[in-house]
Amino acid sequence: MPEQIFHSNVSLSQGNQTYLERPQINRLLEAAIQNPVVVVNAGAGYGKTHAVYSFVRTCSALISWIQLSERDNISERFWENFISGVTLVNPKAASKLAVIAFPETERQFNRYLNVPEVETEREKRYIFVYDDFHLIQNKAVLRFIERSITSPFSNITSILISRIEPPLNLIRLISRGLLGRITQEELRFSQEEMLEYFRIQNITPAPQAVSSIYHDTEGWAFAIHLAGLSLKNAPPGTDYAPQSMRANIFLLIESEIMSAISADLQKFLIKLSLIDQLVPELLQEIADPAKQDALIKEMEQISSFIRFDTYLNAYRIHHLMLEYLNGRQKELPESEKREVYKKAAEWCAKNNQKLDAISYCEKAGDYSQVIAISYTLPLVMPNRTAQMFMEVLNRAPPEIYEQIVYLHVLRIRVYLVLEMFEKAEEVIAFVIKKLEAQPPFPGSNRILASCYNNRGFIGGLTSAYTGDYDYVRYFERARQYYEQNRYEIKPPLSVISLTSYICRPNSGEKGEMERYIQAISKGIPHVSVSMGGCAMGMDDLAWGELAFFKGDLSRAEQMSLRALQKARQNDQYEIENRALFYLMRVNLGRGNNEVIQDLLKQLEAQLETLQYPNRFTYYDIVTGWFYSQTGQPDKLAPWLRNDFEESDLNSMVHGLEILIKAKCHFSEKRYPAALAVLESREEQNSLWSPVLEKIEINALAAVCHYQLRDKAGAFAALETAYRLACPNAFYMPFMELGKDMRALAEAALKDKTTAVPQVWLETIRRNASNYAKKLFLVAETYRSSEQTWNDMDTNVSLSPREKEVLTGLSQGLTREEIAGLSSISVNTVKSIIRSIYNKLGAVNRANAVRIATSLGLV
């Protein structure tokens, strides 16, 4: 669904442009818009925009005109620009869309689609025009537009105006004959249309010159217009002088357009060429107050090159005119350029176009405002935004850092997001040494507190692999400086950003986890004071995570609930999300579906928290784990089911995302795909692979290999997982694999060649079996028995003895009765029943009988 579907059907006669009606083009467009997508493809100056604009003026449909620019290649800016446009015409719809980030994930895109589903009226027809489409190169933006325009809405047509063939996958539309096209050849003016245009302009060329003019212009709309101007302004009796129109466009603009307007307007137009947002309010800010009305009125007389677009509520300058004006920007003093950029930055910041505001601030040299805008972004901003900040900071003159010391703090923050820790530490050391060696000045304590807090965060992250927990002293110093000059930090800056696991040591040494968490606990009283509640509940969450992996569900629940309470009291949204995640896993292990339902509702409620920027991605991940675990992979967000698509999260949190993706593939019996995802994680920098992640990855890889009948690979991965888990008695990663781990443990017990102790294998087999039974009870409430059977492997092969025992089970016989009838021991019957369960993927007698019946085995 295209973006701006919310415009009123305003009258286009308000504009000041003279349009030549072109019946044959209108007929072509009328036929083309019966398709869902129309491509109008031609070079510069062929009248693409004018032809479409003239046509839509006559349409009874609701029209939305989307003007694209090069800045729309930044997806966040594209979304800001879109929201801003929607706000002008439908504040209610805009407020709904403002809740949604740029739709990169499937869930976000589906939520986006829900807005037009509600706002559009099915009985009305909509036309969406994407002008200057050739300027878009960003793959995410292109993918969004591609999916939008090909969404199946029968009352919507999208028109793409482009100088080149749009880089979209429209094969499906082409193969079905659902793509309309208007080409360069079709847009050429005929000689009769050229004469009609001259007549509208009160131009009467000599009859002998008509064919010469047409030959020279080749039907090119812009060249015809310039030729007409040349004839109109020529002295009476002057003949038309053939010339190469394309080679002299700028000369013609100079001589025929600019010479006819005032010097004030020329200067004003050059100023306008510096910016993209030509809205009336901003133009009035840029114009001399004493000359505002006169300038804008005179500007509107150049209707062939500058027109007011009623769809965008902004003026548009023809791109060739804009190129000419760009060439004259050097005529403006630097002070006047900076003033234009400053006013543009203020307007963009006020209208929530933050990325554009940053760009204009840099051009204006207003780095204080760059810092102010950074305060409105989350503590860990998106990587692409961080990269943009880094480019701005790298281009800043060295003397600016002397004048605005806080720029160093912004650089530190950007380095942290981009995981350039050594660079960050260098800047921190430089700033601390500089400020502590001189007398305090307003804001110096805040800068020092920020530097020490960032140094503490770096220490906390790197302690996972260095084992150095002395970083708490940096948080203490930050608090000292904060208390000398108190200031308030609110979300999103005060919200701690979590990595994939809270307990991050990559060493499995006994006691290392406890030392790691104790350091977190010591730091929280300080960082929470100096950063507005930041990290409150994180230590409780870490203790809960540790207890959960050890299989102590009662303590895991207790600590997760404590973390949840503290997180909610202090607006720590990510801690809240992760606490709900572990509470869900605890209750799934208990088979408590009623509590799980309530937890799912609490997770969904987080989606309404606007200050939580990653809420949609984490919601997809947490619920994705649950759906994979309960055999509902079809409910996962499609981006998690895709082998290649990833979120824009920092790489430190990719571990959990990748594990969920692998679990999804496993639940769909796509074992090679699951292994490929797990191996891709192992190939990444192991610096951010904590031991908990390694255990979960290897345990899952083991059951994948076993399902592929690769016992050697299965046993090797299981041995690796065991070695990592053994020092701290971690059981839960194995138990959560349920019947699959039960089958693998059973095979390992019989093999006798594995290095895993028999006692440990027996414990895992028994606990995984118990977990499988409880998981089955929860899963049964989501999946019918028929769905469960259909998921089973239909090529199950049972031995005669197994069939005999299975028949006994189906008849309701006890193990002792089956043993007596078959003349075998009760222990042998138990062993055979376990084998049957493993082959059928069953968790209990009733489940085994139902599956076997559906497969025709009994």
mmCIF file of C-alpha atoms in Angstrom, residues 633-784:
data_model
loop_
_atom_site.group_PDB
_atom_site.id
_atom_site.type_symbol
_atom_site.label_atom_id
_atom_site.label_comp_id
_atom_site.label_asym_id
_atom_site.label_seq_id
_atom_site.Cartn_x
_atom_site.Cartn_y
_atom_site.Cartn_z
ATOM 1 C CA PRO A 633 6.074 -21.408 13.397
ATOM 2 C CA ASP A 634 3.480 -19.947 11.054
ATOM 3 C CA LYS A 635 2.777 -17.260 13.664
ATOM 4 C CA LEU A 636 6.350 -15.970 13.749
ATOM 5 C CA ALA A 637 7.124 -12.607 12.172
ATOM 6 C CA PRO A 638 8.205 -13.443 8.593
ATOM 7 C CA TRP A 639 11.518 -11.633 9.022
ATOM 8 C CA LEU A 640 12.434 -14.252 11.657
ATOM 9 C CA ARG A 641 11.458 -17.083 9.313
ATOM 10 C CA ASN A 642 13.558 -15.654 6.492
ATOM 11 C CA ASP A 643 17.045 -17.141 6.167
ATOM 12 C CA PHE A 644 18.713 -13.826 5.352
ATOM 13 C CA GLU A 645 16.757 -10.927 6.806
ATOM 14 C CA GLU A 646 17.961 -9.475 10.094
ATOM 15 C CA SER A 647 16.847 -6.607 12.293
ATOM 16 C CA ASP A 648 18.758 -3.349 12.651
ATOM 17 C CA LEU A 649 19.702 -4.228 16.227
ATOM 18 C CA ASN A 650 23.255 -3.849 17.440
ATOM 19 C CA SER A 651 25.306 -6.988 16.757
ATOM 20 C CA MET A 652 25.627 -7.631 20.522
ATOM 21 C CA VAL A 653 21.963 -8.640 20.613
ATOM 22 C CA HIS A 654 21.917 -10.720 17.441
ATOM 23 C CA GLY A 655 22.533 -13.938 19.390
ATOM 24 C CA LEU A 656 18.987 -14.213 20.702
ATOM 25 C CA GLU A 657 17.534 -13.219 17.351
ATOM 26 C CA ILE A 658 19.564 -15.887 15.532
ATOM 27 C CA LEU A 659 18.682 -18.569 18.073
ATOM 28 C CA ILE A 660 14.963 -17.860 17.582
ATOM 29 C CA LYS A 661 15.399 -18.007 13.815
ATOM 30 C CA ALA A 662 17.141 -21.387 14.106
ATOM 31 C CA LYS A 663 14.452 -22.706 16.465
ATOM 32 C CA CYS A 664 11.832 -21.686 13.931
ATOM 33 C CA HIS A 665 13.558 -23.661 11.170
ATOM 34 C CA PHE A 666 13.900 -26.624 13.522
ATOM 35 C CA SER A 667 10.192 -26.579 14.397
ATOM 36 C CA GLU A 668 9.452 -26.675 10.665
ATOM 37 C CA LYS A 669 11.827 -29.659 10.285
ATOM 38 C CA ARG A 670 14.174 -27.546 8.153
ATOM 39 C CA TYR A 671 17.221 -28.934 9.898
ATOM 40 C CA PRO A 672 19.893 -27.901 7.351
ATOM 41 C CA ALA A 673 18.520 -24.326 7.413
ATOM 42 C CA ALA A 674 18.617 -24.306 11.213
ATOM 43 C CA LEU A 675 22.241 -25.520 11.211
ATOM 44 C CA ALA A 676 23.193 -22.895 8.624
ATOM 45 C CA VAL A 677 21.810 -20.136 10.863
ATOM 46 C CA LEU A 678 23.622 -21.500 13.918
ATOM 47 C CA GLU A 679 26.895 -21.840 12.016
ATOM 48 C CA SER A 680 26.610 -18.264 10.743
ATOM 49 C CA ARG A 681 26.533 -17.076 14.354
ATOM 50 C CA GLU A 682 29.587 -19.146 15.252
ATOM 51 C CA GLU A 683 31.470 -17.626 12.314
ATOM 52 C CA GLN A 684 30.899 -14.134 13.704
ATOM 53 C CA ASN A 685 33.176 -12.519 16.248
ATOM 54 C CA SER A 686 33.090 -14.824 19.267
ATOM 55 C CA LEU A 687 33.778 -11.813 21.480
ATOM 56 C CA TRP A 688 30.050 -11.352 21.923
ATOM 57 C CA SER A 689 29.209 -15.050 22.320
ATOM 58 C CA PRO A 690 28.593 -15.675 26.036
ATOM 59 C CA VAL A 691 28.767 -19.194 27.371
ATOM 60 C CA LEU A 692 24.971 -19.340 27.737
ATOM 61 C CA GLU A 693 24.595 -18.672 24.026
ATOM 62 C CA LYS A 694 27.210 -21.274 23.138
ATOM 63 C CA ILE A 695 25.382 -23.877 25.218
ATOM 64 C CA GLU A 696 22.012 -23.156 23.602
ATOM 65 C CA ILE A 697 23.481 -23.112 20.106
ATOM 66 C CA ASN A 698 25.354 -26.396 20.541
ATOM 67 C CA ALA A 699 22.392 -28.134 22.201
ATOM 68 C CA LEU A 700 20.120 -27.124 19.333
ATOM 69 C CA ALA A 701 22.769 -28.082 16.770
ATOM 70 C CA ALA A 702 23.037 -31.517 18.416
ATOM 71 C CA VAL A 703 19.341 -32.349 17.956
ATOM 72 C CA CYS A 704 19.476 -30.962 14.386
ATOM 73 C CA HIS A 705 22.307 -33.343 13.522
ATOM 74 C CA TYR A 706 20.455 -36.218 15.172
ATOM 75 C CA GLN A 707 17.323 -35.559 13.103
ATOM 76 C CA LEU A 708 19.534 -35.675 10.017
ATOM 77 C CA ARG A 709 20.791 -39.099 11.209
ATOM 78 C CA ASP A 710 24.274 -37.661 11.761
ATOM 79 C CA LYS A 711 25.024 -39.297 15.092
ATOM 80 C CA ALA A 712 28.691 -38.316 15.081
ATOM 81 C CA GLY A 713 27.819 -34.645 14.583
ATOM 82 C CA ALA A 714 25.049 -34.872 17.169
ATOM 83 C CA PHE A 715 27.264 -36.442 19.808
ATOM 84 C CA ALA A 716 30.098 -33.965 19.136
ATOM 85 C CA ALA A 717 27.793 -30.939 19.572
ATOM 86 C CA LEU A 718 26.221 -32.514 22.661
ATOM 87 C CA GLU A 719 29.662 -33.073 24.195
ATOM 88 C CA THR A 720 30.584 -29.426 23.564
ATOM 89 C CA ALA A 721 27.363 -28.226 25.168
ATOM 90 C CA TYR A 722 27.900 -30.553 28.139
ATOM 91 C CA ARG A 723 31.484 -29.306 28.758
ATOM 92 C CA LEU A 724 30.262 -25.709 28.765
ATOM 93 C CA ALA A 725 27.251 -26.420 30.974
ATOM 94 C CA CYS A 726 28.783 -28.824 33.486
ATOM 95 C CA PRO A 727 30.759 -26.404 35.752
ATOM 96 C CA ASN A 728 27.625 -24.409 36.573
ATOM 97 C CA ALA A 729 25.109 -27.286 36.330
ATOM 98 C CA PHE A 730 23.114 -25.674 33.522
ATOM 99 C CA TYR A 731 20.265 -27.988 32.573
ATOM 100 C CA MET A 732 17.504 -25.852 31.084
ATOM 101 C CA PRO A 733 18.910 -25.450 27.528
ATOM 102 C CA PHE A 734 18.739 -29.248 27.215
ATOM 103 C CA MET A 735 15.378 -29.673 28.941
ATOM 104 C CA GLU A 736 13.704 -27.086 26.701
ATOM 105 C CA LEU A 737 14.468 -29.262 23.674
ATOM 106 C CA GLY A 738 11.981 -31.741 25.110
ATOM 107 C CA LYS A 739 11.305 -34.930 23.189
ATOM 108 C CA ASP A 740 14.101 -34.225 20.698
ATOM 109 C CA MET A 741 16.707 -34.070 23.455
ATOM 110 C CA ARG A 742 15.106 -37.088 25.108
ATOM 111 C CA ALA A 743 15.636 -39.085 21.918
ATOM 112 C CA LEU A 744 19.229 -37.896 21.564
ATOM 113 C CA ALA A 745 20.037 -38.655 25.205
ATOM 114 C CA GLU A 746 18.497 -42.105 24.791
ATOM 115 C CA ALA A 747 20.705 -42.744 21.757
ATOM 116 C CA ALA A 748 23.800 -41.462 23.580
ATOM 117 C CA LEU A 749 23.090 -43.738 26.546
ATOM 118 C CA LYS A 750 23.011 -46.740 24.239
ATOM 119 C CA ASP A 751 26.073 -45.689 22.225
ATOM 120 C CA LYS A 752 28.584 -45.980 25.102
ATOM 121 C CA THR A 753 31.262 -44.127 23.045
ATOM 122 C CA THR A 754 30.320 -40.566 23.950
ATOM 123 C CA ALA A 755 32.396 -38.618 26.456
ATOM 124 C CA VAL A 756 29.251 -37.430 28.233
ATOM 125 C CA PRO A 757 28.753 -39.191 31.591
ATOM 126 C CA GLN A 758 25.912 -41.689 31.734
ATOM 127 C CA VAL A 759 24.483 -40.185 34.922
ATOM 128 C CA TRP A 760 24.230 -36.755 33.308
ATOM 129 C CA LEU A 761 22.614 -38.211 30.192
ATOM 130 C CA GLU A 762 20.057 -40.071 32.281
ATOM 131 C CA THR A 763 19.220 -36.849 34.174
ATOM 132 C CA ILE A 764 18.807 -34.930 30.938
ATOM 133 C CA ARG A 765 16.704 -37.705 29.387
ATOM 134 C CA ARG A 766 14.372 -37.793 32.367
ATOM 135 C CA ASN A 767 14.057 -34.003 32.734
ATOM 136 C CA ALA A 768 13.599 -33.451 28.991
ATOM 137 C CA SER A 769 10.866 -36.078 28.997
ATOM 138 C CA ASN A 770 9.053 -34.356 31.869
ATOM 139 C CA TYR A 771 9.391 -30.986 30.150
ATOM 140 C CA ALA A 772 8.011 -32.470 26.913
ATOM 141 C CA LYS A 773 4.873 -33.628 28.692
ATOM 142 C CA LYS A 774 4.188 -30.188 30.156
ATOM 143 C CA LEU A 775 4.992 -28.479 26.856
ATOM 144 C CA PHE A 776 2.545 -30.812 25.141
ATOM 145 C CA LEU A 777 -0.258 -29.712 27.463
ATOM 146 C CA VAL A 778 0.336 -26.058 26.548
ATOM 147 C CA ALA A 779 0.797 -26.757 22.847
ATOM 148 C CA GLU A 780 -2.451 -28.739 22.730
ATOM 149 C CA THR A 781 -4.382 -25.564 23.508
ATOM 150 C CA TYR A 782 -2.990 -23.938 20.361
ATOM 151 C CA ARG A 783 -2.879 -26.818 17.954
ATOM 152 C CA SER A 784 -5.529 -29.407 17.235
#
